[in-house]
PDB file of C-alpha atoms in Angstrom:
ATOM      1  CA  UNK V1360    -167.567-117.171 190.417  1.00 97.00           C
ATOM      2  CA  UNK V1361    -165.004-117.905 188.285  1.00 97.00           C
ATOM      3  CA  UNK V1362    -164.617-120.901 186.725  1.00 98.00           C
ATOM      4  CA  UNK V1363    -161.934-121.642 183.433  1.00 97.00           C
ATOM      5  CA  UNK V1364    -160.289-125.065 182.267  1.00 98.00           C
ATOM      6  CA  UNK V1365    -156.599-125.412 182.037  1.00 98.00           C
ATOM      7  CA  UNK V1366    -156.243-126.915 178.520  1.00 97.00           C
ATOM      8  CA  UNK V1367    -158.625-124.177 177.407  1.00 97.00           C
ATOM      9  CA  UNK V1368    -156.691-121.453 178.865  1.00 97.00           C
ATOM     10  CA  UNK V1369    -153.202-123.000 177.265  1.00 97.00           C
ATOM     11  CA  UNK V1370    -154.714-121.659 174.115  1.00 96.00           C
ATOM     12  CA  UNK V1371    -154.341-117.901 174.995  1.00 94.00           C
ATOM     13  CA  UNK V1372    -152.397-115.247 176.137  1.00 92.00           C
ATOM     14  CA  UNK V1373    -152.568-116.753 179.651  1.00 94.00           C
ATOM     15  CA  UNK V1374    -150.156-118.964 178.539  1.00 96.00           C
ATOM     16  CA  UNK V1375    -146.024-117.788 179.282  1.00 92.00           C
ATOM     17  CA  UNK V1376    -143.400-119.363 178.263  1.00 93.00           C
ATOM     18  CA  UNK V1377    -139.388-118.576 178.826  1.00 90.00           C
ATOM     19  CA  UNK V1378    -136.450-120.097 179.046  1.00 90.00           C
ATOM     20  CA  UNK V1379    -136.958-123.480 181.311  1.00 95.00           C
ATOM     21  CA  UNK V1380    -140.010-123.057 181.949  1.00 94.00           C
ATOM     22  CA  UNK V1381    -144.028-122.325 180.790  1.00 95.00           C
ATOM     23  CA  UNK V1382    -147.055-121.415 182.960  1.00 95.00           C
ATOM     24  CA  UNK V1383    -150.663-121.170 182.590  1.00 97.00           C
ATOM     25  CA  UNK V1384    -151.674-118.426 184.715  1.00 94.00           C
ATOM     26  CA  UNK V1385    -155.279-119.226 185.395  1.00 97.00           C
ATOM     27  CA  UNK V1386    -156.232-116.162 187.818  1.00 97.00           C
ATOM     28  CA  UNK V1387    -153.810-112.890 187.334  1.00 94.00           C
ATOM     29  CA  UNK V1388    -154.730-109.086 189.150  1.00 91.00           C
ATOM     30  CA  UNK V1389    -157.080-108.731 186.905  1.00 93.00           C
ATOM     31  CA  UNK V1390    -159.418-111.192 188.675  1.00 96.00           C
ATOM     32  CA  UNK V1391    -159.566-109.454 192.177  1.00 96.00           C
ATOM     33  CA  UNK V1392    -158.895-112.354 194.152  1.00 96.00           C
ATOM     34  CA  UNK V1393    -155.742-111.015 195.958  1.00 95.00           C
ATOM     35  CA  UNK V1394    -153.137-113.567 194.440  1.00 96.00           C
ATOM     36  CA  UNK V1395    -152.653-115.494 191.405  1.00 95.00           C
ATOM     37  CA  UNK V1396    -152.673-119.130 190.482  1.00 98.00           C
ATOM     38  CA  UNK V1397    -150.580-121.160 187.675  1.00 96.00           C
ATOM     39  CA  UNK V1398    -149.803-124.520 186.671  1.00 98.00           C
ATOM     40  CA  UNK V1399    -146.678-123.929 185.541  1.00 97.00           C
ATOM     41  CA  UNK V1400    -143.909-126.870 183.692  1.00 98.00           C
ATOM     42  CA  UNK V1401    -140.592-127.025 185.071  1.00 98.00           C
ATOM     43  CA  UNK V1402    -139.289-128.435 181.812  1.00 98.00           C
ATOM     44  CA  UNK V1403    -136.589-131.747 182.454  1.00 98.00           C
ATOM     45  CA  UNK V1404    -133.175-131.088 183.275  1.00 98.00           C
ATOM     46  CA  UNK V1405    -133.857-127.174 183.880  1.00 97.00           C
ATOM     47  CA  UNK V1406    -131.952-125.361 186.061  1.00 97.00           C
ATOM     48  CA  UNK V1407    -133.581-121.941 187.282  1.00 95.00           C
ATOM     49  CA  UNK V1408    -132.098-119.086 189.637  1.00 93.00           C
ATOM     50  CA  UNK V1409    -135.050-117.168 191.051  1.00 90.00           C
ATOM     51  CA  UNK V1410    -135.417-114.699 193.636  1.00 88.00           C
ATOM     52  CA  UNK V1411    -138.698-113.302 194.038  1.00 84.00           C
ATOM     53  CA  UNK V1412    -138.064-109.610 195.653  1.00 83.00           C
ATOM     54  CA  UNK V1413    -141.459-108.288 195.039  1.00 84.00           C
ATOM     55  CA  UNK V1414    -143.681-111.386 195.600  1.00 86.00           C
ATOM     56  CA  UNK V1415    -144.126-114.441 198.000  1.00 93.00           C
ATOM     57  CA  UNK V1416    -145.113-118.009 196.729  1.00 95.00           C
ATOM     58  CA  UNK V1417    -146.138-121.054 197.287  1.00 98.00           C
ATOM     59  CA  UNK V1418    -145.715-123.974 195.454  1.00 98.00           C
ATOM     60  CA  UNK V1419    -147.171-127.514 195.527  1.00 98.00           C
ATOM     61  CA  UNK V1420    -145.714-130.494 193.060  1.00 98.00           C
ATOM     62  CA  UNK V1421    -148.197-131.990 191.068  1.00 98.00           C
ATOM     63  CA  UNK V1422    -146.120-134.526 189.127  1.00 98.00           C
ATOM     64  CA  UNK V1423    -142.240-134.900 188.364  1.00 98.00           C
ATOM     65  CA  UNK V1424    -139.374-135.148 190.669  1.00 98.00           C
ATOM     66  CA  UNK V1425    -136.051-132.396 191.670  1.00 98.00           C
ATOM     67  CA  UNK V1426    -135.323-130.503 193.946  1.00 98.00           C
ATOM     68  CA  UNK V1427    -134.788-126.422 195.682  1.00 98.00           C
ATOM     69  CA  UNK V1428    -131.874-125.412 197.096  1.00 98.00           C
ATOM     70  CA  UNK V1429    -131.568-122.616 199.476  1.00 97.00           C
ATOM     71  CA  UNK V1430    -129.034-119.752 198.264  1.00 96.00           C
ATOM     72  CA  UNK V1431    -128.872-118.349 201.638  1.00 96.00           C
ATOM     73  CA  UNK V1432    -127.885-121.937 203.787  1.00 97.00           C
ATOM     74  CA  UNK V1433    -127.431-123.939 201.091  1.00 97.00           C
ATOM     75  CA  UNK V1434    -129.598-126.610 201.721  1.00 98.00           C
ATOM     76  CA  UNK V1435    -131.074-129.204 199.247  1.00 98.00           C
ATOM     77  CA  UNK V1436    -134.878-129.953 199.194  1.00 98.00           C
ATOM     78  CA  UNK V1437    -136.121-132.950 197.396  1.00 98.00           C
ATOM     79  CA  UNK V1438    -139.248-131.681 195.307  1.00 98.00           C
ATOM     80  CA  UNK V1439    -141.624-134.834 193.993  1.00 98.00           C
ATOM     81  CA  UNK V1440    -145.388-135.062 194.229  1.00 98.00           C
ATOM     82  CA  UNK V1441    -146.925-133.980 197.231  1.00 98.00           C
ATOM     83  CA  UNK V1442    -144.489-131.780 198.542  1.00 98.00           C
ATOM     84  CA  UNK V1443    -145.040-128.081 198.993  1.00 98.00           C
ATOM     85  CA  UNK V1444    -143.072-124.968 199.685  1.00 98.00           C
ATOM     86  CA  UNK V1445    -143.342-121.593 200.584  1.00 97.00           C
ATOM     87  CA  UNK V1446    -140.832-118.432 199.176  1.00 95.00           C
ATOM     88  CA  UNK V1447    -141.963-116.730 202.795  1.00 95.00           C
ATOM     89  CA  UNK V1448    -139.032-114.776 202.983  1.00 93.00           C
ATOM     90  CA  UNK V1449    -138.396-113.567 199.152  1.00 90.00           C
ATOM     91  CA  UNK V1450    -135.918-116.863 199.424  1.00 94.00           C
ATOM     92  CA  UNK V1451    -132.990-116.727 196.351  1.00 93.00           C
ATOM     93  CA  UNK V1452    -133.493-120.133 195.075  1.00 96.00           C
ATOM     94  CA  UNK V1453    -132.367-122.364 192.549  1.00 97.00           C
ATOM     95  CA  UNK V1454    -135.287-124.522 191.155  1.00 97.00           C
ATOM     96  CA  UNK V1455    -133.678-128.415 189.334  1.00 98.00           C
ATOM     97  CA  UNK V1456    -136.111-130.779 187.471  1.00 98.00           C
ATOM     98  CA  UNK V1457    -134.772-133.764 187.042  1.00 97.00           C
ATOM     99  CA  UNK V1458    -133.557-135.010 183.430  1.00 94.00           C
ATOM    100  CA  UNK V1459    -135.962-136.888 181.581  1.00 92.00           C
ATOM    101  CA  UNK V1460    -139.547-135.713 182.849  1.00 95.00           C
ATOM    102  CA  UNK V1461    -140.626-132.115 183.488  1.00 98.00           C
ATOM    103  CA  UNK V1462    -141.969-131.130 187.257  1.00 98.00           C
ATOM    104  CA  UNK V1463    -145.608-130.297 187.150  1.00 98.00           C
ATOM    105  CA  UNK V1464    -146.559-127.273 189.887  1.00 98.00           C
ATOM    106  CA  UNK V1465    -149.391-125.325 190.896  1.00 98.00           C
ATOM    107  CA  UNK V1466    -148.005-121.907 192.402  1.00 97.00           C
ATOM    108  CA  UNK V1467    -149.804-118.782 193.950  1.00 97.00           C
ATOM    109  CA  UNK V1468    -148.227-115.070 194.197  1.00 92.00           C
ATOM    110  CA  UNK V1469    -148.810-112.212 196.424  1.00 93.00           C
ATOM    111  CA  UNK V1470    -148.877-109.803 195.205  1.00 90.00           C
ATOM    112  CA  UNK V1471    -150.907-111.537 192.001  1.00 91.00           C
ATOM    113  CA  UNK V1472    -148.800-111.005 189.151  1.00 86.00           C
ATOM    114  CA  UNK V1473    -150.427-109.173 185.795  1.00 83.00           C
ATOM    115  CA  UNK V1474    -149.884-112.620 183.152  1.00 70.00           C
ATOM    116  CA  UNK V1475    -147.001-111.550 181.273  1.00 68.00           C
ATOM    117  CA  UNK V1476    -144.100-112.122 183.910  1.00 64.00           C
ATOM    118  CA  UNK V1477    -140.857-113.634 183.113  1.00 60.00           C
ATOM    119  CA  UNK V1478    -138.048-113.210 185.200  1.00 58.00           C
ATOM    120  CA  UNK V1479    -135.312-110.295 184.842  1.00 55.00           C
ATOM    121  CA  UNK V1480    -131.751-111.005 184.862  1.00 66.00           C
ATOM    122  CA  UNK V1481    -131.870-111.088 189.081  1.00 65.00           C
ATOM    123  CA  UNK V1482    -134.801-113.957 189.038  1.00 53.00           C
ATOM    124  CA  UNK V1483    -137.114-111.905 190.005  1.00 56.00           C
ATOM    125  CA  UNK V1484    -140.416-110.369 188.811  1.00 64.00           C
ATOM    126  CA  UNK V1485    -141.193-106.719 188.622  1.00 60.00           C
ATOM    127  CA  UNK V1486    -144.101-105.259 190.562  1.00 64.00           C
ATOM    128  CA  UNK V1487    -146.874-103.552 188.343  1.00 62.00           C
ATOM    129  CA  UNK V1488    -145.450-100.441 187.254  1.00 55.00           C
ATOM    130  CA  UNK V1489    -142.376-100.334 188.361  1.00 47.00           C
TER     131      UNK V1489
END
C-alpha cells in the first residue's frame, strides 16, 4: 500500500514547477502502479499549449475556473470544479485559468511519467529514454 500526504510531498523533489504551472506528482513509474497521479496548479491567468504525443491524461478540476480549447476543431470547454477531461487522442490543447485564482487539478498519465517532466518546446513530454 502506498499511502503519502500532499503537503508533505510539496516539500520534495516530487514537487515540479515551470513556467504556468507546478505539480505534485504523488505516484511516478517508480511506484509500479501503471500511471501516475498529480495535483498540479494551473497558476491564474496562464495560458499553456500542450500536446501530449507520448502520454494520455485525464484530468478532473478540483477548484478554480477556465477553460480547454481544442487545437484540432477549435472548440472551447469551460473547465470549473467538477468537470473532467480526457487527452484520449494525444489532443493539442491550449489549457486558460482564469485571472485572479489558479485552477486546482488532479491528473493521471499513461504511460506514468518519471517526476521530473516539464514540457519541451512542442508541449509535450518525452517518454523515458528517449
Amino acid at each position: 500500500m502506498i499511502v503519502r500526504d500532499l503537503n508533505d510531498a510539496k516539500n520534495t523533489e516530487r514537487h515540479v514547477f515551470s513556467e504556468g504551472w507546478d505539480s505534485v506528482r504523488l505516484l511516478l513509474k517508480s511506484d509500479d502502479m501503471g500511471f501516475s497521479f498529480h495535483i498540479t496548479t494551473i497558476h491564474a491567468g496562464a495560458e499553456l499549449h500542450m500536446h501530449y504525443k507520448n502520454h494520455l491524461e485525464c484530468v478532473y478540476c478540483v477548484d478554480g475556473t477556465g477553460s480547454i480549447e481544442d487545437c484540432a476543431t477549435g472548440k472551447v470547454h469551460e473547465i470549473r470544479p467538477g468537470i473532467m477531461y480526457a487527452l484520449d487522442k494525444h489532443d493539442k490543447h491550449i489549457l486558460r485559468s482564469d485571472a485572479g485564482k489558479p485552477m486546482i487539478m488532479a491528473c493521471t498519465f499513461n504511460p506514468p511519467v518519471t517526476g521530473n517532466e516539464v514540457h519541451r518546446a512542442d508541449g509535450s513530454y518525452a517518454l523515458e529514454n528517449a
